[in-house]
CSV table of C-alpha atoms in Angstrom, one decimal:
chain,number,residue,atom,x,y,z
A,1,MET,CA,-108.3,-29.7,-137.4
A,2,PRO,CA,-112.0,-30.1,-138.2
A,3,VAL,CA,-114.0,-26.9,-139.0
A,4,ARG,CA,-116.6,-26.1,-136.4
A,5,ALA,CA,-120.1,-25.7,-137.6
A,6,LYS,CA,-121.6,-22.3,-137.4
A,7,ASN,CA,-124.6,-21.7,-135.0
A,8,ARG,CA,-127.8,-19.8,-135.9
A,9,VAL,CA,-126.5,-16.5,-134.6
A,10,GLU,CA,-123.3,-16.8,-136.7
A,11,TRP,CA,-125.3,-17.6,-139.8
A,12,LEU,CA,-127.6,-14.7,-139.3
A,13,ARG,CA,-124.6,-12.3,-139.0
A,14,ASN,CA,-123.6,-13.3,-142.5
A,15,LEU,CA,-126.9,-14.0,-144.3
A,16,THR,CA,-130.1,-12.0,-144.7
A,17,SER,CA,-133.2,-13.5,-143.1
A,18,GLU,CA,-134.4,-14.7,-146.5
A,19,GLN,CA,-131.0,-16.3,-147.3
A,20,TYR,CA,-131.0,-18.0,-144.0
A,21,ARG,CA,-134.5,-19.4,-144.5
A,22,ILE,CA,-133.7,-20.7,-147.9
A,23,THR,CA,-130.2,-22.1,-147.3
A,24,ARG,CA,-130.4,-23.3,-143.7
A,25,GLN,CA,-134.0,-24.1,-143.2
A,26,LYS,CA,-134.7,-25.8,-146.6
A,27,GLY,CA,-137.0,-22.9,-147.8
A,28,THR,CA,-137.8,-21.8,-151.3
A,29,GLU,CA,-138.4,-18.5,-153.1
A,30,PRO,CA,-141.5,-17.9,-155.2
A,31,ALA,CA,-141.1,-19.0,-158.8
A,32,TYR,CA,-139.7,-16.3,-161.2
A,33,SER,CA,-139.0,-14.0,-158.3
A,34,GLY,CA,-135.3,-14.6,-157.6
A,35,ARG,CA,-132.6,-12.0,-158.2
A,36,TYR,CA,-131.0,-14.3,-160.9
A,37,HIS,CA,-134.2,-15.3,-162.7
A,38,ASP,CA,-133.5,-13.3,-165.8
A,39,PHE,CA,-129.8,-12.7,-165.2
A,40,ASN,CA,-127.6,-13.3,-168.3
A,41,GLU,CA,-124.2,-12.0,-167.4
A,42,ASN,CA,-121.1,-14.3,-167.7
A,43,GLY,CA,-119.6,-15.5,-164.5
A,44,MET,CA,-119.5,-18.2,-161.8
A,45,TYR,CA,-122.4,-19.0,-159.4
A,46,ARG,CA,-121.1,-19.7,-155.9
A,47,CYS,CA,-122.7,-21.0,-152.7
A,48,ILE,CA,-123.5,-18.1,-150.4
A,49,CYS,CA,-122.8,-20.2,-147.4
A,50,CYS,CA,-119.4,-21.7,-148.2
A,51,GLY,CA,-118.2,-19.9,-151.3
A,52,ASN,CA,-117.7,-23.0,-153.4
A,53,ASP,CA,-118.3,-22.9,-157.1
A,54,LEU,CA,-121.7,-24.3,-158.1
A,55,PHE,CA,-121.8,-23.8,-161.9
A,56,SER,CA,-120.7,-21.3,-164.5
A,57,SER,CA,-123.1,-19.1,-166.5
A,58,GLY,CA,-122.2,-21.2,-169.6
A,59,ALA,CA,-124.0,-24.1,-168.0
A,60,LYS,CA,-127.4,-22.3,-167.9
A,61,PHE,CA,-130.0,-23.1,-170.4
A,62,SER,CA,-132.8,-21.2,-172.0
A,63,ALA,CA,-136.0,-23.2,-172.6
A,64,LYS,CA,-139.5,-21.8,-173.4
A,65,ALA,CA,-141.0,-24.5,-171.1
A,66,LYS,CA,-138.6,-23.4,-168.3
A,67,TRP,CA,-137.6,-27.0,-167.7
A,68,PRO,CA,-134.3,-28.6,-168.8
A,69,ALA,CA,-134.4,-31.2,-171.6
A,70,PHE,CA,-132.1,-34.1,-170.8
Protein backbone atom coordinates (compact mmCIF):
# COMPACT_ATOMS: atom_id res chain seq x y z
CA MET A 1 0.00 0.00 0.00
CA PRO A 2 1.46 3.44 -0.94
CA VAL A 3 2.30 5.88 1.83
CA ARG A 4 -0.02 8.90 1.92
CA ALA A 5 1.71 12.27 1.76
CA LYS A 6 1.40 14.45 4.85
CA ASN A 7 -0.49 17.71 4.60
CA ARG A 8 0.67 21.07 5.99
CA VAL A 9 -1.05 20.64 9.35
CA GLU A 10 0.52 17.21 9.85
CA TRP A 11 3.99 18.57 9.01
CA LEU A 12 3.57 21.49 11.41
CA ARG A 13 2.67 19.07 14.22
CA ASN A 14 6.06 17.39 13.80
CA LEU A 15 8.33 20.28 12.75
CA THR A 16 9.08 23.72 14.13
CA SER A 17 8.07 26.63 11.92
CA GLU A 18 11.74 27.09 10.89
CA GLN A 19 12.15 23.38 10.09
CA TYR A 20 8.95 23.49 8.02
CA ARG A 21 10.09 26.59 6.09
CA ILE A 22 13.48 25.08 5.30
CA THR A 23 12.45 21.50 4.52
CA ARG A 24 9.01 21.91 2.96
CA GLN A 25 9.20 25.39 1.42
CA LYS A 26 12.78 25.26 0.07
CA GLY A 27 14.01 27.86 2.57
CA THR A 28 17.52 28.40 3.87
CA GLU A 29 19.07 29.46 7.14
CA PRO A 30 21.59 32.30 7.43
CA ALA A 31 25.19 31.24 6.82
CA TYR A 32 27.09 30.03 9.91
CA SER A 33 23.94 30.16 12.05
CA GLY A 34 22.78 26.55 12.08
CA ARG A 35 22.80 24.33 15.12
CA TYR A 36 25.36 22.04 13.49
CA HIS A 37 27.67 24.72 12.04
CA ASP A 38 30.50 24.00 14.49
CA PHE A 39 29.34 20.56 15.66
CA ASN A 40 32.04 17.92 15.80
CA GLU A 41 30.57 14.95 17.63
CA ASN A 42 30.56 11.51 16.00
CA GLY A 43 27.28 10.24 14.66
CA MET A 44 24.87 9.95 11.77
CA TYR A 45 23.02 12.91 10.29
CA ARG A 46 19.43 12.02 9.44
CA CYS A 47 16.60 13.68 7.54
CA ILE A 48 14.26 15.40 9.99
CA CYS A 49 11.27 14.63 7.75
CA CYS A 50 11.68 10.93 6.94
CA GLY A 51 14.45 9.76 9.28
CA ASN A 52 16.65 8.37 6.50
CA ASP A 53 20.41 8.48 6.98
CA LEU A 54 22.01 11.38 5.07
CA PHE A 55 25.72 11.10 5.92
CA SER A 56 27.99 10.19 8.80
CA SER A 57 30.06 12.67 10.76
CA GLY A 58 33.14 11.00 9.26
CA ALA A 59 32.16 12.40 5.86
CA LYS A 60 32.32 16.01 7.06
CA PHE A 61 35.28 18.12 6.00
CA SER A 62 37.14 20.99 7.58
CA ALA A 63 38.34 23.62 5.13
CA LYS A 64 39.50 27.15 5.88
CA ALA A 65 37.67 28.43 2.80
CA LYS A 66 34.48 26.63 3.99
CA TRP A 67 34.09 25.03 0.55
CA PRO A 68 34.80 21.38 -0.26
CA ALA A 69 37.72 20.62 -2.52
CA PHE A 70 36.89 17.92 -5.07
